[in-house]
Protein backbone atom coordinates (compact mmCIF):
# COMPACT_ATOMS: atom_id res chain seq x y z
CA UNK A 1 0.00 0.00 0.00
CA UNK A 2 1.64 3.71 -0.83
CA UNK A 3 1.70 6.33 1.57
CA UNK A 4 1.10 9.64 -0.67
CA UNK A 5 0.89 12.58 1.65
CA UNK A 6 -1.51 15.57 0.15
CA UNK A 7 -0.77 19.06 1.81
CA UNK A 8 -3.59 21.42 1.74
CA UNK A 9 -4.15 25.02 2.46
CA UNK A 10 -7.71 24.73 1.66
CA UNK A 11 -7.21 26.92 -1.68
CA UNK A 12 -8.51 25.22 -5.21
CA UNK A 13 -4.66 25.43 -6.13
CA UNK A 14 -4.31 22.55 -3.07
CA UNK A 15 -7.13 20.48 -4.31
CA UNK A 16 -6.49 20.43 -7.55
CA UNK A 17 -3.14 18.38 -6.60
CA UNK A 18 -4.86 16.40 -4.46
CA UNK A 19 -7.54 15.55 -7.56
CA UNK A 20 -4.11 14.58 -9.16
CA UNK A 21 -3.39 12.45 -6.72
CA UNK A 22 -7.02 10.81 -7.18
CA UNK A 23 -6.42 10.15 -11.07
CA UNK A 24 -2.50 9.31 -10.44
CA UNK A 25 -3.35 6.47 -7.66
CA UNK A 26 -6.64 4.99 -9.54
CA UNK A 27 -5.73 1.48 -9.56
CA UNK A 28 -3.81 1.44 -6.11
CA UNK A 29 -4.40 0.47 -2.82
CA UNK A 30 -2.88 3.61 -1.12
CA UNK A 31 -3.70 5.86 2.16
CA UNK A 32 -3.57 9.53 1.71
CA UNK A 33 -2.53 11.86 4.50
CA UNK A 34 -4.39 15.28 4.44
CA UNK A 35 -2.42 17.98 6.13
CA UNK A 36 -3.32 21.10 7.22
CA UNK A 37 -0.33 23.22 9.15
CA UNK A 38 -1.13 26.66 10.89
CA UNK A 39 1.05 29.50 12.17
CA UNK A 40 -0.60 32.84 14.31
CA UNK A 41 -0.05 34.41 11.19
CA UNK A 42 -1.95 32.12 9.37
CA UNK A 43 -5.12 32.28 11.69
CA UNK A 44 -8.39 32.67 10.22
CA UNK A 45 -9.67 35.67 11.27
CA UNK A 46 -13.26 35.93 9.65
CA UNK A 47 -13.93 32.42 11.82
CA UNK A 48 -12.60 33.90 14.80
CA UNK A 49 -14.84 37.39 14.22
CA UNK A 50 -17.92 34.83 14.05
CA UNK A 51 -17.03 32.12 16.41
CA UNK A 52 -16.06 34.21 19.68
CA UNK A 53 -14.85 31.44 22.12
CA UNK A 54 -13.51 30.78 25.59
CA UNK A 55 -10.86 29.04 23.76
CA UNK A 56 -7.39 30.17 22.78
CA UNK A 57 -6.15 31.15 19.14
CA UNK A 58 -4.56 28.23 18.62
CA UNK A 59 -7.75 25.97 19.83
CA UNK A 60 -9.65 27.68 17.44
CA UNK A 61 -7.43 27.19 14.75
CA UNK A 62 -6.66 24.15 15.49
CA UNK A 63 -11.00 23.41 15.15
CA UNK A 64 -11.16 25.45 12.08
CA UNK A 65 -8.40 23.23 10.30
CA UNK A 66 -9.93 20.13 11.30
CA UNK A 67 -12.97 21.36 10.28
CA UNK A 68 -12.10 22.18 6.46
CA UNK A 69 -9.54 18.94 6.27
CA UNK A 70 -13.14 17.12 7.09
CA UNK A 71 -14.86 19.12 4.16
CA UNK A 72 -12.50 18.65 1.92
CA UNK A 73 -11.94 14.75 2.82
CA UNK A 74 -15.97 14.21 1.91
CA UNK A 75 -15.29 16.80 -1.16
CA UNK A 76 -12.76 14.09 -1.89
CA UNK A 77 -15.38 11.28 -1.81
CA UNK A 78 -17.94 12.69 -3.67
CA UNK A 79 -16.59 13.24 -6.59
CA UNK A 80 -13.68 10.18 -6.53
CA UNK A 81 -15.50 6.67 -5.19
CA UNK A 82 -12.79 4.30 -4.73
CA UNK A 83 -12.65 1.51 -1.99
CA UNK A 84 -9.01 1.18 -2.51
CA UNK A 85 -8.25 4.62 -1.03
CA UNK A 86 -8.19 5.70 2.41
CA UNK A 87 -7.44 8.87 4.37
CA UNK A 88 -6.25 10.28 7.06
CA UNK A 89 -6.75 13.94 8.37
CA UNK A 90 -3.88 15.69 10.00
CA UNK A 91 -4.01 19.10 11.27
CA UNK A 92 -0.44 20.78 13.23
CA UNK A 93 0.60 23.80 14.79
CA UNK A 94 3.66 24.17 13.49
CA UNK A 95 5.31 25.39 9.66
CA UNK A 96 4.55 23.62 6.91
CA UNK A 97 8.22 21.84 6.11
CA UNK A 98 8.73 21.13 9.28
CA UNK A 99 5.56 19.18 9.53
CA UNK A 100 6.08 17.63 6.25
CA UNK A 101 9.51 16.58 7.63
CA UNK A 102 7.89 14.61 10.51
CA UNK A 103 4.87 13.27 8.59
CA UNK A 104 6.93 11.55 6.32
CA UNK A 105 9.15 9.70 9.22
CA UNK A 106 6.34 9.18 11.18
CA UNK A 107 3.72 7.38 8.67
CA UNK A 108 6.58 6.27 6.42
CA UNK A 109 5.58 8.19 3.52
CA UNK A 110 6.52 7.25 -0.03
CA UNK A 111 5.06 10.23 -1.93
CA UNK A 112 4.36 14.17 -1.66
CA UNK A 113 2.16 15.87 -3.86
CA UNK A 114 1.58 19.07 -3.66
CA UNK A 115 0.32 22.21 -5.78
CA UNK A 116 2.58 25.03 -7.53
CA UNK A 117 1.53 28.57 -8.16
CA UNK A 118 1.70 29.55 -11.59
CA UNK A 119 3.65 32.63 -13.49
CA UNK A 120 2.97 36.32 -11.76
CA UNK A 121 3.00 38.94 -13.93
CA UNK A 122 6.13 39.54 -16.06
CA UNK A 123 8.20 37.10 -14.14
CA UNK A 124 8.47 33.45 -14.58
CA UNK A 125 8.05 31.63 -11.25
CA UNK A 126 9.50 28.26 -11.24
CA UNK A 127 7.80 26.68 -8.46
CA UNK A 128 6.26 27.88 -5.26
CA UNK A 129 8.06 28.74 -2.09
CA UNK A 130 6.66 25.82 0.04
CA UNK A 131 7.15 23.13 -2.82
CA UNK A 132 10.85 24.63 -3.43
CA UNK A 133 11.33 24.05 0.10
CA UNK A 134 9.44 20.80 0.46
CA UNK A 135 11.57 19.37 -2.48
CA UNK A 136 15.18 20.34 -0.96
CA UNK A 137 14.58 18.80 2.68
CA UNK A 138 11.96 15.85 1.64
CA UNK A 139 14.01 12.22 2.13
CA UNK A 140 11.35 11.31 -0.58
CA UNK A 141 10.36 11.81 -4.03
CA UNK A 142 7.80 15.38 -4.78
CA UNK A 143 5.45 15.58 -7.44
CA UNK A 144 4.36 18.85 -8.36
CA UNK A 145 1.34 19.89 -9.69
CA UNK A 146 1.06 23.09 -11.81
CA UNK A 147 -1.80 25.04 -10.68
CA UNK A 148 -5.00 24.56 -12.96
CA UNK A 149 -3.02 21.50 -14.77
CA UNK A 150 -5.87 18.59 -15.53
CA UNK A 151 -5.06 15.61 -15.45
CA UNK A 152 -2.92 13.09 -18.25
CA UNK A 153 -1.97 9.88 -18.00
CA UNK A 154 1.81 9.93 -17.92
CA UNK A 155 1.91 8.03 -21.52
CA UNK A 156 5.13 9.96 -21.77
CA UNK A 157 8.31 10.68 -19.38
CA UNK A 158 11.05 12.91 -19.66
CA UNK A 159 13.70 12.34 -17.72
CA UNK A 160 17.02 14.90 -18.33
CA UNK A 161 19.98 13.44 -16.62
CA UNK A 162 23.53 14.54 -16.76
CA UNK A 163 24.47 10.56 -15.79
CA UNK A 164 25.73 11.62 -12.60
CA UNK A 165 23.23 8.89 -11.14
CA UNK A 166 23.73 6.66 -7.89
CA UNK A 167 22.51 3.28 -9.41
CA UNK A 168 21.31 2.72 -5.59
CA UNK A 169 18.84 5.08 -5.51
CA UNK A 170 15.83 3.36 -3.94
CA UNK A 171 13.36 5.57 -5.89
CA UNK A 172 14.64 4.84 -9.62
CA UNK A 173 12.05 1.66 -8.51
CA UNK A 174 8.99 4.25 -8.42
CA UNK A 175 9.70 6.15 -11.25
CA UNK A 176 10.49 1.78 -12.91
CA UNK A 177 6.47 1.06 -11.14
CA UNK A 178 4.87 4.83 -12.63
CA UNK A 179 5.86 3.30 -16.28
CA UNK A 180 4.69 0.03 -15.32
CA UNK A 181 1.45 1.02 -13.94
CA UNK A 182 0.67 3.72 -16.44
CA UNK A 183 2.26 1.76 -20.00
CA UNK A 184 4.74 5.14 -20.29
CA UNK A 185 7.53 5.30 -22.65
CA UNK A 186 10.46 6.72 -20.95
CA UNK A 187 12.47 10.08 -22.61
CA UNK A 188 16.36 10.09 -20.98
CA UNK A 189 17.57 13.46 -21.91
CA UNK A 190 21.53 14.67 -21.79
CA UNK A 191 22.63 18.14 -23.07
CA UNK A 192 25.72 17.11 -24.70
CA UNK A 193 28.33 20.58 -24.68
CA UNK A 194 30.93 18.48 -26.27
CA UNK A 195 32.56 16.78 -24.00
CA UNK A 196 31.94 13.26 -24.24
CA UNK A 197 30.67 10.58 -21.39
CA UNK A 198 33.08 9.80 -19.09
CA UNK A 199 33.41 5.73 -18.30
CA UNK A 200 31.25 6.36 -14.74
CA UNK A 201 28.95 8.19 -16.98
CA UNK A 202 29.07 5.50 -19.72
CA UNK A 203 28.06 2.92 -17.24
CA UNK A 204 25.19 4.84 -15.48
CA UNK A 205 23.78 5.22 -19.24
CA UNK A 206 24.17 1.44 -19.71
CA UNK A 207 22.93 0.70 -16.22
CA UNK A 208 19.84 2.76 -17.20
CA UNK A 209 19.48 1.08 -20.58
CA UNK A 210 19.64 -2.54 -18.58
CA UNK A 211 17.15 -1.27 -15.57
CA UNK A 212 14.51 0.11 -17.92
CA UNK A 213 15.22 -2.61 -20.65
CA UNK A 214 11.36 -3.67 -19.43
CA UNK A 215 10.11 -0.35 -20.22
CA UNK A 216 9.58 1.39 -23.48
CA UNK A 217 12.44 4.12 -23.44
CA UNK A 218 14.51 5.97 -25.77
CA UNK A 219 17.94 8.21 -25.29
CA UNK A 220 18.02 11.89 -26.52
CA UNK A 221 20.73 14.12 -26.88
CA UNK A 222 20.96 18.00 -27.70
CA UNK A 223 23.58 19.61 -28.25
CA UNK A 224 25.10 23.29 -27.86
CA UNK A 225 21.58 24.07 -25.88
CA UNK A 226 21.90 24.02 -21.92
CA UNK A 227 19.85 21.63 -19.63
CA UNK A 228 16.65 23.82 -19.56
CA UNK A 229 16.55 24.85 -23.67
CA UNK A 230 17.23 21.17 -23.88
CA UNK A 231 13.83 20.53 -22.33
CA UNK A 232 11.72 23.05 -23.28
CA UNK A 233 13.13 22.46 -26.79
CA UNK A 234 11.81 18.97 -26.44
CA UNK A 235 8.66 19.58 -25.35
CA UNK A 236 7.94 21.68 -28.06
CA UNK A 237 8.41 18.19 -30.34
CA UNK A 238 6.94 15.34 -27.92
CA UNK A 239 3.86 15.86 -25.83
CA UNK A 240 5.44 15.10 -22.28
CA UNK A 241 2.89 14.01 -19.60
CA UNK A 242 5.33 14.18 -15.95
CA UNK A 243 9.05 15.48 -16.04
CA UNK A 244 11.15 13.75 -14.03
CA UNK A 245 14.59 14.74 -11.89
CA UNK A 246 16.99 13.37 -9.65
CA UNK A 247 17.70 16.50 -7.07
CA UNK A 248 21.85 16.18 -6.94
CA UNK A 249 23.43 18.18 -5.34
CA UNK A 250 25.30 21.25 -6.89
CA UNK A 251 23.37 19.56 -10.24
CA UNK A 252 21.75 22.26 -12.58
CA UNK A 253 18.71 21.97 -10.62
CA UNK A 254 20.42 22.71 -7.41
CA UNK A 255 21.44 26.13 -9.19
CA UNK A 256 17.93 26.75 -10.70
CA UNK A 257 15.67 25.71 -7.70
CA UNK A 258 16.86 27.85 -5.14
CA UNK A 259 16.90 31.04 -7.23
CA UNK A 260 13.25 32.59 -6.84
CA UNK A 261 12.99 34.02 -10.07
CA UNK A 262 14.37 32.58 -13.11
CA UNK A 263 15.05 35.85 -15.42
CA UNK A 264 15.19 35.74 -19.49
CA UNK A 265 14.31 32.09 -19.71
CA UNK A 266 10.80 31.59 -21.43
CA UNK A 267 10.73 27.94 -19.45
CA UNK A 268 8.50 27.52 -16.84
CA UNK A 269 6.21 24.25 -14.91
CA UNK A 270 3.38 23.21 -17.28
CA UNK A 271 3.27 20.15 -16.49
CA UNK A 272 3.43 18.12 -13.18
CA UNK A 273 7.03 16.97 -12.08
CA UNK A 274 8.45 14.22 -10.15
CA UNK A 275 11.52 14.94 -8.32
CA UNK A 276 13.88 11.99 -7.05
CA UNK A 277 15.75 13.49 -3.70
CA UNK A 278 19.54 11.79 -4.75
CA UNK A 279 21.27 8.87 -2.53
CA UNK A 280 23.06 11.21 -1.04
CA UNK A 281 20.13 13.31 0.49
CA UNK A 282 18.00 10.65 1.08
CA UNK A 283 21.13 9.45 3.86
């Protein structure tokens, strides 16, 4: 049974992932976590104007987030009937990562998906603050959900890699069990700047080619185009259902992540994306 925990502010942004989630986990027996997380700053203050209580701030709160996690849990039902599912409501004082962080020890979580907030104005927003953040200190793999995205099978995976790929990472089995489940052929995408593989690089590509030999996929290669031109070049050719990345560190996506605006590159999330924490951060 998978673990997928589904963290919700209560906006349509939030439950769109978690309608993801729905679609994503059809044919699986899995448990979903619902988690709220509240801060003073985050209090309701309209329910607090209407509901004048003996109780403290946080009480109330803490009521008020139970109270929408229930909603949104029968919201959840309604439109999605599926015996295999389950849930499980979970409401915290505390910040949202740091929540997350103990969630996913406690209840042994295999999966976060969560929403991202799309392009503001002029500026191309890569991801969310809370999903950047969830994504660099998760010890498991984040699926991302652009805001308003409906959902697509995942008949088609890119995966960009530079080959600098521990061939014990635990998760390269999920990512082997999404093309499995969901009869995906798999994209593995280098930017080639002309310098060739080295030999540990030659055998993480022929690892790959062995691991996946199960699974419909195909190598790609551009060249004189850096990592991100590279994919949005390719998904201007290949329709591309869920983009896939191993989070190295110092890796291109280390660099790109953490900066909160991405300036003169046209790129940005438009579809979901699954990203693999490395061996490394998962210890």
């Amino acid at each position: 049974m998978k673990h997928v925990l589904l963290p919700t502010d209560f906006s349509e942004n939030a439950y769109n992932a978690i309608r993801y989630a729905m679609h994503f986990f059809k044919e699986d027996m899995a448990t979903f976590y619902l988690l709220n997380t509240f801060t003073p700053i985050s209090y309701h203050t309209g329910y607090l104007i209407e509901n004048p209580t003996p109780y403290g701030m946080e009480d109330v709160a803490m009521l008020n987030s139970k109270r929408e996690i229930k909603r949104t849990v029968e919201r959840i039902k309604n439109e999605f009937v599926n015996p295999k599912h389950e849930f499980v409501q979970l409401s915290a004082f505390n910040t949202l990562i740091g929540e997350i962080k103990e969630v996913i020890e406690t209840y042994t979580i295999d999966l976060v998906i969560m929403g991202t907030k799309g392009a503001t104005g002029a500026k191309e927003v890569f991801i969310g603050t809370h999903t950047m953040y969830t994504i660099k200190k998760a010890k498991c793999p984040v699926i991302a959900v652009p805001s308003g995205f409906n959902f697509e099978k995942p008949k088609d995976i890119l995966f960009p890699t530079d080959y600098h790929v521990s061939t014990n990472n635990k998760y390269l089995s999920f990512l082997k069990r999404i093309c499995d489940t969901h009869i995906c052929r798999l994209h593995i995408l280098n930017a080639y700047y002309g310098v060739p593989l080295n030999n540990k690089q030659n055998e993480v590509k022929d690892f790959l080619d062995e691991y996946f030999k199960d699974i419909a996929h195909v190598f790609h290669m551009a060249e004189g185009v850096d990592v991100l031109e590279a994919v949005e070049d390719f998904q201007k050719k290949y329709k591309i259902n869920l983009l896939v990345m191993i989070h190295n560190k110092h890796s291109f996506f280390e660099n790109l992540l953490f900066k909160p605006v991405i300036n003169q590159i046209a790129y940005h999330t438009n579809i979901p994306f699954l990203v693999i924490p490395s061996e490394e951060r998962i210890q």
